[in-house]
Amino acid sequence: MPRRGTVPKREVLPDPLYNSSLVTKFINSMTYGGKRQVSQAIMYDALNVVQAKTQEDPLKVFKRAVDNVKPSLEVKSRRVGGSNYQVPVEVNPNRRLSLSIRWLVGYARQRGDGKTMQEKLANEFMDASNLRGGAVKKREDTHRMAEANKAFAHYRW
């Protein structure tokens, strides 16, 4: 972080196949150990699996999944008078997107129902677009935690 000024936000280029910057961001966050081509192939294969299973546009299913996972509230720890309070705060739009992508990738990796990462990712997309799955449960838990700590909202900064 610079001491003076702000760092300009870098815009990612849209991917070549779907012409979507959201797909590029997802591929970049899924990339592991610098293997971007591998994660790109996994993403495209997962979208092909979604196309085959649901018979609808895979990009729409993917966008619906990301939108269903985006949290609107989260809790942040705030120290007041020697004790820590979990204070509910609204989530910045950039952070909402990055959290939803991170949760989708993480819960897809944890899934045990598919043999390959393509199948796991496709199943997580389909579940999230239908308001099921681990990533949606994580968002619900985050909202529930913020709702439970609504009494400490006056400590917001």
PDB file of C-alpha atoms in Angstrom, residues 74-80 83-89 145 149 152 155-157:
ATOM      1  CA  GLU A  74     -20.495  -9.398   6.843  1.00  0.00           C
ATOM      2  CA  VAL A  75     -19.075  -8.971  10.336  1.00  0.00           C
ATOM      3  CA  LYS A  76     -15.819  -7.231  11.164  1.00  0.00           C
ATOM      4  CA  SER A  77     -14.084  -7.443  14.499  1.00  0.00           C
ATOM      5  CA  ARG A  78     -13.918  -4.146  16.385  1.00  0.00           C
ATOM      6  CA  ARG A  79     -12.139  -3.645  19.690  1.00  0.00           C
ATOM      7  CA  VAL A  80     -14.024  -1.357  22.079  1.00  0.00           C
ATOM      8  CA  SER A  83     -13.501  -6.482  24.381  1.00  0.00           C
ATOM      9  CA  ASN A  84     -13.978  -7.467  20.758  1.00  0.00           C
ATOM     10  CA  TYR A  85     -17.340  -7.039  19.066  1.00  0.00           C
ATOM     11  CA  GLN A  86     -18.437  -8.561  15.790  1.00  0.00           C
ATOM     12  CA  VAL A  87     -19.855  -5.486  14.039  1.00  0.00           C
ATOM     13  CA  PRO A  88     -22.041  -6.035  10.946  1.00  0.00           C
ATOM     14  CA  VAL A  89     -21.012  -3.914   7.954  1.00  0.00           C
ATOM     15  CA  MET A 145     -23.880 -13.946  11.790  1.00  0.00           C
ATOM     16  CA  ASN A 149     -24.806  -9.190  15.882  1.00  0.00           C
ATOM     17  CA  PHE A 152     -23.480  -3.936  17.867  1.00  0.00           C
ATOM     18  CA  TYR A 155     -19.965   0.469  16.790  1.00  0.00           C
ATOM     19  CA  ARG A 156     -19.666   0.744  13.012  1.00  0.00           C
ATOM     20  CA  TRP A 157     -16.827   2.964  11.860  1.00  0.00           C
TER      21      TRP A 157
END
